[in-house]
PDB file of C-alpha atoms in Angstrom:
ATOM      1  CA  ALA J1285      -5.894 116.373 113.859  1.00 71.00           C
ATOM      2  CA  GLY J1286      -6.119 118.089 110.457  1.00 81.00           C
ATOM      3  CA  LEU J1287      -6.745 121.425 111.652  1.00 87.00           C
ATOM      4  CA  ALA J1288      -4.656 124.108 113.111  1.00 89.00           C
ATOM      5  CA  ALA J1289      -5.343 127.294 115.271  1.00 91.00           C
ATOM      6  CA  GLN J1290      -4.137 130.649 114.108  1.00 93.00           C
ATOM      7  CA  VAL J1291      -2.042 132.321 116.680  1.00 93.00           C
ATOM      8  CA  TRP J1292      -2.944 135.718 115.185  1.00 95.00           C
ATOM      9  CA  GLN J1293      -6.664 135.259 115.882  1.00 96.00           C
ATOM     10  CA  LEU J1294      -6.120 133.976 119.413  1.00 96.00           C
ATOM     11  CA  LYS J1295      -3.984 137.132 120.212  1.00 97.00           C
ATOM     12  CA  GLU J1296      -6.994 139.260 118.652  1.00 96.00           C
ATOM     13  CA  LEU J1297      -9.453 137.698 120.928  1.00 96.00           C
ATOM     14  CA  ARG J1298      -7.376 138.094 123.777  1.00 96.00           C
ATOM     15  CA  GLU J1299      -6.754 141.905 122.922  1.00 97.00           C
ATOM     16  CA  LYS J1300     -10.776 142.275 122.687  1.00 95.00           C
ATOM     17  CA  GLY J1301     -10.893 140.843 126.199  1.00 93.00           C
ATOM     18  CA  LEU J1302     -12.903 137.730 125.165  1.00 94.00           C
ATOM     19  CA  LEU J1303     -10.412 135.463 126.952  1.00 94.00           C
ATOM     20  CA  ASP J1304      -7.744 136.142 129.441  1.00 95.00           C
ATOM     21  CA  PHE J1305      -4.764 133.845 128.570  1.00 95.00           C
ATOM     22  CA  TYR J1306      -4.270 130.948 125.953  1.00 96.00           C
ATOM     23  CA  GLU J1307      -1.581 128.386 125.345  1.00 95.00           C
ATOM     24  CA  THR J1308      -1.235 126.087 122.134  1.00 93.00           C
ATOM     25  CA  THR J1309      -0.044 122.639 121.779  1.00 88.00           C
ATOM     26  CA  PRO J1310       0.112 120.190 118.703  1.00 83.00           C
ATOM     27  CA  ARG J1311      -3.206 118.995 119.501  1.00 83.00           C
ATOM     28  CA  GLU J1312      -5.278 121.719 121.680  1.00 88.00           C
ATOM     29  CA  VAL J1313      -5.842 125.228 122.130  1.00 92.00           C
ATOM     30  CA  VAL J1314      -6.069 125.769 126.033  1.00 92.00           C
ATOM     31  CA  VAL J1315      -8.086 129.021 126.753  1.00 94.00           C
ATOM     32  CA  TYR J1316      -8.008 130.938 130.507  1.00 94.00           C
ATOM     33  CA  PHE J1317     -10.071 133.239 132.021  1.00 93.00           C
ATOM     34  CA  ARG J1318      -9.532 134.728 134.990  1.00 90.00           C
ATOM     35  CA  SER J1319     -12.860 134.988 136.589  1.00 87.00           C
ATOM     36  CA  LEU J1320     -16.035 133.441 135.946  1.00 84.00           C
ATOM     37  CA  ALA J1321     -19.538 134.079 137.822  1.00 87.00           C
ATOM     38  CA  PRO J1322     -21.541 130.955 138.564  1.00 86.00           C
ATOM     39  CA  GLU J1323     -23.688 130.038 135.484  1.00 87.00           C
ATOM     40  CA  ALA J1324     -21.861 132.404 133.310  1.00 87.00           C
ATOM     41  CA  GLN J1325     -21.028 131.429 129.730  1.00 89.00           C
ATOM     42  CA  LYS J1326     -18.289 132.514 127.533  1.00 89.00           C
ATOM     43  CA  GLN J1327     -18.545 132.571 123.722  1.00 91.00           C
ATOM     44  CA  PHE J1328     -16.317 133.497 120.867  1.00 92.00           C
ATOM     45  CA  THR J1329     -15.559 132.142 117.424  1.00 92.00           C
ATOM     46  CA  LEU J1330     -12.386 130.341 116.636  1.00 90.00           C
ATOM     47  CA  HIS J1331     -11.365 129.822 112.988  1.00 91.00           C
ATOM     48  CA  LEU J1332      -9.281 126.935 112.737  1.00 89.00           C
ATOM     49  CA  ARG J1333      -7.232 126.332 109.486  1.00 90.00           C
ATOM     50  CA  ALA J1334      -7.605 123.184 107.695  1.00 89.00           C
ATOM     51  CA  ASP J1335      -4.504 121.628 106.799  1.00 84.00           C
ATOM     52  CA  VAL J1336      -4.905 117.896 106.034  1.00 87.00           C
ATOM     53  CA  PRO J1337      -8.056 116.253 104.098  1.00 90.00           C
ATOM     54  CA  GLY J1338      -9.857 113.563 106.153  1.00 92.00           C
ATOM     55  CA  GLU J1339     -12.251 112.939 108.407  1.00 93.00           C
ATOM     56  CA  TYR J1340     -11.201 113.832 112.125  1.00 90.00           C
ATOM     57  CA  GLN J1341     -12.538 113.535 115.796  1.00 89.00           C
ATOM     58  CA  GLY J1342     -10.892 115.782 118.493  1.00 85.00           C
ATOM     59  CA  ARG J1343     -10.299 115.045 121.985  1.00 86.00           C
ATOM     60  CA  ALA J1344     -13.424 115.819 124.680  1.00 89.00           C
ATOM     61  CA  SER J1345     -13.241 119.310 125.826  1.00 90.00           C
ATOM     62  CA  CYS J1346     -13.338 120.358 129.433  1.00 90.00           C
ATOM     63  CA  ALA J1347     -13.613 123.031 131.645  1.00 87.00           C
ATOM     64  CA  TYR J1348     -12.766 123.565 135.279  1.00 86.00           C
ATOM     65  CA  LEU J1349     -11.420 125.905 137.881  1.00 84.00           C
ATOM     66  CA  TYR J1350      -7.603 126.399 137.995  1.00 82.00           C
ATOM     67  CA  TYR J1351      -7.461 124.952 141.441  1.00 81.00           C
ATOM     68  CA  SER J1352     -10.284 122.556 141.586  1.00 83.00           C
ATOM     69  CA  PRO J1353      -9.373 119.884 138.349  1.00 83.00           C
ATOM     70  CA  GLN J1354     -11.276 117.333 140.257  1.00 88.00           C
ATOM     71  CA  ALA J1355     -14.526 119.094 139.459  1.00 87.00           C
ATOM     72  CA  LYS J1356     -14.472 119.038 135.658  1.00 89.00           C
ATOM     73  CA  CYS J1357     -17.165 119.489 132.978  1.00 89.00           C
ATOM     74  CA  TRP J1358     -16.761 117.563 130.085  1.00 92.00           C
ATOM     75  CA  ILE J1359     -18.268 118.001 126.576  1.00 92.00           C
ATOM     76  CA  ASP J1360     -17.960 115.394 123.482  1.00 93.00           C
ATOM     77  CA  PRO J1361     -15.500 115.882 121.120  1.00 90.00           C
ATOM     78  CA  LEU J1362     -15.910 117.774 117.845  1.00 87.00           C
ATOM     79  CA  ARG J1363     -15.721 115.954 114.582  1.00 90.00           C
ATOM     80  CA  THR J1364     -14.914 117.717 111.271  1.00 89.00           C
ATOM     81  CA  ALA J1365     -14.400 116.369 107.569  1.00 92.00           C
ATOM     82  CA  ILE J1366     -12.058 118.231 105.362  1.00 90.00           C
ATOM     83  CA  GLY J1367     -12.500 117.667 101.758  1.00 87.00           C
ATOM     84  CA  ALA J1368      -9.514 117.709  98.925  1.00 73.00           C
ATOM     85  CA  LYS J1369      -8.697 120.267  96.791  1.00 63.00           C
TER      86      LYS J1369
END
């Protein structure tokens, strides 16, 4: 809440090969990788646009193999504070 993904940046990340596919919803950015070796790590920066002042906590994030959603790895939600102009 309060932040918005910038589609131009997601397209750029895909073109650079940092991710294979993405989709957005009003509350989420979902990122897909076609392959990921055991113990591999992927890292990229996603700059979000601050839209509404306030303090927010997102939903918890998870990662899993597409055909094995029962084996999800969860991380704590991110928190942010957006000041008024």
